[in-house]
Coordinates of C-alpha atoms and ligand atoms in Angstrom, one line a residue:
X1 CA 97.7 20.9 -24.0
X2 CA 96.7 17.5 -23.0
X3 CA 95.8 14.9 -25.4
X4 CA 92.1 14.4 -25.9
X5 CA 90.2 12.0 -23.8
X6 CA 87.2 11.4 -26.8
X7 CA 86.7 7.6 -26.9
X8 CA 88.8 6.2 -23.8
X9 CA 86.5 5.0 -21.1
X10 CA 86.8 5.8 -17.3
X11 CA 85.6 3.6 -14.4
X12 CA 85.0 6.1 -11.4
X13 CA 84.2 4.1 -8.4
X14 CA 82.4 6.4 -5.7
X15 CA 81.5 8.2 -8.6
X16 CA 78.1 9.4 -7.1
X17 CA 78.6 12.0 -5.1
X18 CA 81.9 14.4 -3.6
X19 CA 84.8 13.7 -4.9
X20 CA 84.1 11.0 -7.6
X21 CA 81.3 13.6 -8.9
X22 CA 84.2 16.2 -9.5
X23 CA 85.9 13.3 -11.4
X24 CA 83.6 12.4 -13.4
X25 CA 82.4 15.7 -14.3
X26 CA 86.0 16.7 -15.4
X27 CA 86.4 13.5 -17.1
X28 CA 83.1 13.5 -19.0
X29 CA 83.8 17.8 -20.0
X30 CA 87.0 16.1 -21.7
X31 CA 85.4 13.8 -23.7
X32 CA 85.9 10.9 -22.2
X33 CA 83.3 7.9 -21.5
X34 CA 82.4 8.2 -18.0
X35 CA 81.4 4.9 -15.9
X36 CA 80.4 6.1 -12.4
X37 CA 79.8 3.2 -9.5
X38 CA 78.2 3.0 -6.4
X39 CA 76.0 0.7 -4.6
X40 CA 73.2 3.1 -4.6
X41 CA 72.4 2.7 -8.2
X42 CA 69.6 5.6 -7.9
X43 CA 72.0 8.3 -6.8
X44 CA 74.7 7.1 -9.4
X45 CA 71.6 7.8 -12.1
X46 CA 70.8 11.1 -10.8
X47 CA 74.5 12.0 -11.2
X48 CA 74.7 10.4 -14.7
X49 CA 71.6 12.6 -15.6
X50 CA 72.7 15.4 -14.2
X51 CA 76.4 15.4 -15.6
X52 CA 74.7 14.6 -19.2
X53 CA 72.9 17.8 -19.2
X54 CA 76.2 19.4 -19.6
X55 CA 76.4 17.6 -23.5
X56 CA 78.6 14.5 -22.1
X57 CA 78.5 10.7 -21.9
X58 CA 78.2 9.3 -18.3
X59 CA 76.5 6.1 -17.5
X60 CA 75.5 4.8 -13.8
X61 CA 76.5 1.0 -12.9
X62 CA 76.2 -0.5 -9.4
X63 CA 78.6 -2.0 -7.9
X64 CA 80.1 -2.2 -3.8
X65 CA 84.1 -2.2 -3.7
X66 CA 84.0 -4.8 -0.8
X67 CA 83.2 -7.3 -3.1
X68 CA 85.7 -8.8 -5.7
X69 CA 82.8 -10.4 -8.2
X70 CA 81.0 -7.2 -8.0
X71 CA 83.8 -5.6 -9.1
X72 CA 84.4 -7.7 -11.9
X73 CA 81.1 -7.7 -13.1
X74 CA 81.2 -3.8 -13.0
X75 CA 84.3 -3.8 -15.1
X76 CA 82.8 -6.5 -17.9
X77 CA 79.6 -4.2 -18.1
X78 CA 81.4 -1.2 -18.7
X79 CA 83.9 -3.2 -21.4
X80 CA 80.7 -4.2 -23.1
X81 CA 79.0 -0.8 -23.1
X82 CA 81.7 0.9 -24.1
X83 CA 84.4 -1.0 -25.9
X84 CA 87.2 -0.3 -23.5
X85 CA 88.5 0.4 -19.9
X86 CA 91.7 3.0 -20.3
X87 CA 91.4 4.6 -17.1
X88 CA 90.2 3.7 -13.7
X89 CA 89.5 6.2 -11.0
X90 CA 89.9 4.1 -7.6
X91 CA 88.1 6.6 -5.4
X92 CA 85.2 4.6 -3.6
X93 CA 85.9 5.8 0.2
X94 CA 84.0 5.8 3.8
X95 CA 85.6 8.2 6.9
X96 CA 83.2 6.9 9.5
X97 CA 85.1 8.6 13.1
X98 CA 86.2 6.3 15.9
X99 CA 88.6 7.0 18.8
X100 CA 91.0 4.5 19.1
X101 CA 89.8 3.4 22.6
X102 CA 86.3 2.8 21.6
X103 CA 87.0 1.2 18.3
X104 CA 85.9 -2.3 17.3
X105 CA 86.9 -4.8 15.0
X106 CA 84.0 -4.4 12.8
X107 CA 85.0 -0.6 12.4
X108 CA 88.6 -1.3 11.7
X109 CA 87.6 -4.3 8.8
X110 CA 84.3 -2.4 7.5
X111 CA 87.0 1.4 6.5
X112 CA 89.6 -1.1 5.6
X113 CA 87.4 -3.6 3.3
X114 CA 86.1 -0.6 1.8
X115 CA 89.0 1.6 1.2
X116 CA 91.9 -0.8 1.4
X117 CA 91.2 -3.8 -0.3
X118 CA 88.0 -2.3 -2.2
X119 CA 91.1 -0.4 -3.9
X120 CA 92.7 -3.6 -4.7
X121 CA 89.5 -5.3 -6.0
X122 CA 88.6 -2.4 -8.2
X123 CA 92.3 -2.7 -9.6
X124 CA 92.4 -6.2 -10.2
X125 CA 89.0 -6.2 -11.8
X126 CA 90.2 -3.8 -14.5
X127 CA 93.7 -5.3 -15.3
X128 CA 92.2 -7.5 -18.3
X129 CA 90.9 -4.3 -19.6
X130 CA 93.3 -2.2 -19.2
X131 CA 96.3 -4.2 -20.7
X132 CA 94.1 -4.2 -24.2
X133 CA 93.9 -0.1 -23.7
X134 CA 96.4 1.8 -25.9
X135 CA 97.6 3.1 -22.6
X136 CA 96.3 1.9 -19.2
X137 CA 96.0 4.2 -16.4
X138 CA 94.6 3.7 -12.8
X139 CA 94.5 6.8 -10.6
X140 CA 93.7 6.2 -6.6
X141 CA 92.0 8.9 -4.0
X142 CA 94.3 8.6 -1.1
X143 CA 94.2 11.2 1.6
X144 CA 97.0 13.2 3.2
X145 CA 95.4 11.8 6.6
X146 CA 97.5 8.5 7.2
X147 CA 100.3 9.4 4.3
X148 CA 101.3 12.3 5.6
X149 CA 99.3 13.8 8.7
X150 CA 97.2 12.0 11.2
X151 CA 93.7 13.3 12.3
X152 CA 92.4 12.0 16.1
X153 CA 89.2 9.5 15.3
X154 CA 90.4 8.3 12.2
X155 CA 93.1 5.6 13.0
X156 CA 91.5 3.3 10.5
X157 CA 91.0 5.1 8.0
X158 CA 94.7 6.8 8.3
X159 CA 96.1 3.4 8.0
X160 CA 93.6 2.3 5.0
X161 CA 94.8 5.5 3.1
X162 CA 98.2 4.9 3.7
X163 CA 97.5 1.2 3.0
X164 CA 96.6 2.4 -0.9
X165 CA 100.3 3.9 -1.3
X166 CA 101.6 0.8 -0.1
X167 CA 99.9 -1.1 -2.8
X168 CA 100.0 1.3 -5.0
X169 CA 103.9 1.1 -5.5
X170 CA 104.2 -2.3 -5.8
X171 CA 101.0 -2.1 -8.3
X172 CA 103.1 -0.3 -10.3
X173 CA 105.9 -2.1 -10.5
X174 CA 103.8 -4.8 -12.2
X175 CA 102.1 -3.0 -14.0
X176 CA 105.2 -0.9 -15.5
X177 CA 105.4 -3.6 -18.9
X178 CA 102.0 -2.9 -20.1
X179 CA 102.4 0.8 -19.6
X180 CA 100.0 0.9 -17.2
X181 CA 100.9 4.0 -14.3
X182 CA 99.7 3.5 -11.2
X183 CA 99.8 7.1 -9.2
X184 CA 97.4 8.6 -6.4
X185 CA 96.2 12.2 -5.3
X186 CA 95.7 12.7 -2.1
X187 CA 93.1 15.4 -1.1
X188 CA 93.0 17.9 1.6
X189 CA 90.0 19.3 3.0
X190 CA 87.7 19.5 -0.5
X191 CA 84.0 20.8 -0.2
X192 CA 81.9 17.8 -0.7
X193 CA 77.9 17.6 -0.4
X194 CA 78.5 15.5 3.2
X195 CA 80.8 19.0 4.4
X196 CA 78.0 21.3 3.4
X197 CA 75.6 20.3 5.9
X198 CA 78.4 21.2 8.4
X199 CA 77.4 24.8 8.6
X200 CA 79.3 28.0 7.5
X201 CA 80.6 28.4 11.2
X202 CA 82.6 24.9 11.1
X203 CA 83.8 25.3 6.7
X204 CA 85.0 28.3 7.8
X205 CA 87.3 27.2 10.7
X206 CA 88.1 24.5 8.3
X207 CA 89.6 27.1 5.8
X208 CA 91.1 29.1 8.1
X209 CA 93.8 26.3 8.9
X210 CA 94.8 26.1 5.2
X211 CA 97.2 28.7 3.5
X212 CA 95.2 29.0 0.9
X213 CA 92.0 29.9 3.0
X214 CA 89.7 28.1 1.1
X215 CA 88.5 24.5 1.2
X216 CA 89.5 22.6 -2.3
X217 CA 87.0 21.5 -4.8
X218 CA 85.8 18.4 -6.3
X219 CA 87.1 19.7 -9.2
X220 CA 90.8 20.8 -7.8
X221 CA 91.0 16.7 -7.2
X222 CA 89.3 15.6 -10.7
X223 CA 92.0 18.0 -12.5
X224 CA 95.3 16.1 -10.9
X225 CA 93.4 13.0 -11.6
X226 CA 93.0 13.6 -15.1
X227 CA 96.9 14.7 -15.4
X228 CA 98.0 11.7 -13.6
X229 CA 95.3 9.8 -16.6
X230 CA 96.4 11.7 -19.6
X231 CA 98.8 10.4 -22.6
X232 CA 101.4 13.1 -21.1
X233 CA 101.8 11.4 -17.9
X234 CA 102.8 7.9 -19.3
X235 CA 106.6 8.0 -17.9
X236 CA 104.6 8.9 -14.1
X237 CA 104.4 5.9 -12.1
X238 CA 104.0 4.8 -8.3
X239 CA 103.7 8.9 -7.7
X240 CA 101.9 11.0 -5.5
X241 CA 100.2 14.5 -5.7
X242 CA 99.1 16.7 -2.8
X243 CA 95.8 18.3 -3.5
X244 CA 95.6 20.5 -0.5
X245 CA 95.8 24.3 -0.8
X246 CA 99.2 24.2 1.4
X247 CA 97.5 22.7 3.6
X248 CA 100.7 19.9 5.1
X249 CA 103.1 22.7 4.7
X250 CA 103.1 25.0 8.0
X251 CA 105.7 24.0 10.6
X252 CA 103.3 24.6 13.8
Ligands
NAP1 P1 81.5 10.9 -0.3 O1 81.0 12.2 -0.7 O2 80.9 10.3 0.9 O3 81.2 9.8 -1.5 C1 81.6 8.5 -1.4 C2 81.3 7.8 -2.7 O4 81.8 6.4 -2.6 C3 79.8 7.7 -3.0 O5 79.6 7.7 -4.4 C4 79.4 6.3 -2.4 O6 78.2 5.8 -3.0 C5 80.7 5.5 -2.8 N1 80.9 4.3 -2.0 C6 81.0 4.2 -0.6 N2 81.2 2.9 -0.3 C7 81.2 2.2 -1.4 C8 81.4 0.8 -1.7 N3 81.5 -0.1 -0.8 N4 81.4 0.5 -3.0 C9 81.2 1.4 -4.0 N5 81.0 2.7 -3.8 C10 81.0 3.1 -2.5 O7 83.1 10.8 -0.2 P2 84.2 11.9 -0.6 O8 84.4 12.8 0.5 O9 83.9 12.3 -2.0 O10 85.5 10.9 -0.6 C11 85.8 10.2 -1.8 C12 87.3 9.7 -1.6 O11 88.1 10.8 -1.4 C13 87.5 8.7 -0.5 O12 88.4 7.7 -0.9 C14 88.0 9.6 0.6 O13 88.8 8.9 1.5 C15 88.9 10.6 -0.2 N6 89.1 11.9 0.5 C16 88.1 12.8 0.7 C17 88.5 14.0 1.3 C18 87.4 15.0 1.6 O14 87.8 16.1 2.1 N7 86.1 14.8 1.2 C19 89.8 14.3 1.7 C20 90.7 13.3 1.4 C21 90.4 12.1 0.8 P3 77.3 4.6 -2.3 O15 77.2 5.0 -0.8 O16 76.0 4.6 -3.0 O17 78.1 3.3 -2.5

């Protein structure tokens, strides 16, 4: 069994919504103090409200990744409030779709702003906070498009996800003294609120291309996250795990 998460504090950026929901919801069901961010600060409430009604402790903070002082301030807040910053979920992420042909610079800069270096602005904004933690941990929401696969359309965001890892490693390495880990999961096709609009016709295709048959839930990502953040995972660092039902497996 895991250590118990009761009084560490989690940052989840992109914690409104898909994904960072999932996180938070798993985070917050283990105890832990949840901070999620987005810039929407309504939405982030309605999640905070909603995830309380399951008995936890979740708070709503805005904040946009693409900016370095916004980030900071997020992380002060959130130190205040709470008393600490152990964990930080680095999962703020957009997948707008651009062929390659058709792509400008302003698509290219606004996927990697946000994903690439809002990753790297989230991090540094929490490594004061972190180094005080018993045990610092920061967890990043790659993708196994860039890292491992590629997907036509999403060039830019391929090479922001693959971008993270790159950072990531070196991360950890300076990290490592003040046993702080540094890992990422990277997600296959999960069911998100933005996938459900798609239609049954189109999840279902979706599925039918992974082993498992099934698309992966917020959930399946917020469970490797919360390994990758717990006590029993402080010797992991500068690691990867694939979230994807089989998915990259298949020769053809
Ligand atoms: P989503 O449902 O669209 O949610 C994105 C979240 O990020 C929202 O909370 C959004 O809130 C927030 N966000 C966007 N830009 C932000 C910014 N500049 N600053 C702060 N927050 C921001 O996305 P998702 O599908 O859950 O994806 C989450 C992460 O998982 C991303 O990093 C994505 O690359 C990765 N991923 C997803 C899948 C998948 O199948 N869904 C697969 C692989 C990897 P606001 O708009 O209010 O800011």
């Amino acid at each position: 069994m895991l250590s118990s998460f009761q009084g560490k504090t989690i940052i989840v950026t992109g914690g409104s919504k898909g994904i960072g929901k999932g996180i938070a919801r798993v985070f917050a069901k283990n105890g832990a103090n949840v901070a999620v961010v987005a810039r929407n600060l309504e939405a982030a409430e309605e999640c905070a409200s909603e995830l309380n009604e399951e008995n936890t402790n979740v708070m709503a903070f805005t904040g946009d990744v693409q900016d370095r002082e916004s980030m900071k301030a997020v992380a002060r807040q959130v130190f205040e409030k709470f008393g600490s910053v152990d964990v930080l979920c680095a999962n703020a992420g957009i997948f707008p779709a651009a062929n390659l042909e058709d792509m400008t610079n302003e698509d290219w800069d606004t996927v990697m702003n946000t994903n690439a270096k809002g990753t790297f602005h989230a991090v540094q904004a929490c490594i004061p906070y972190l180094k005080q933690a018993e045990y610092g941990r920061i967890v990043i929401t790659s993708s196994i498009t860039g890292p491992v696969t590629g997907y036509p359309g999403w060039s830019h965001y391929a090479a922001s996800k693959a971008a993270q890892l790159g950072f990531m490693r070196t991360a950890a390495l300076e990290l490592a003294s003040h046993q702080i880990t540094v890992n990422a999961v990277l997600p296959g096709n999960v069911l998100t609120e933005g996938l459900e609009g798609l239609g049954d016709d189109y999840l279902t295709e979706m599925a039918s291309a992974i082993p498992m048959k099934k698309l992966g839930t917020v959930e399946d990502i917020g469970y490797a996250a919360l390994f990758l953040a717990s006590k029993e995972a402080g010797f992991i660092t500068g690691q990867t795990i694939i979230v994807d039902g089989g998915q990259i497996l298949p020769e053809n």
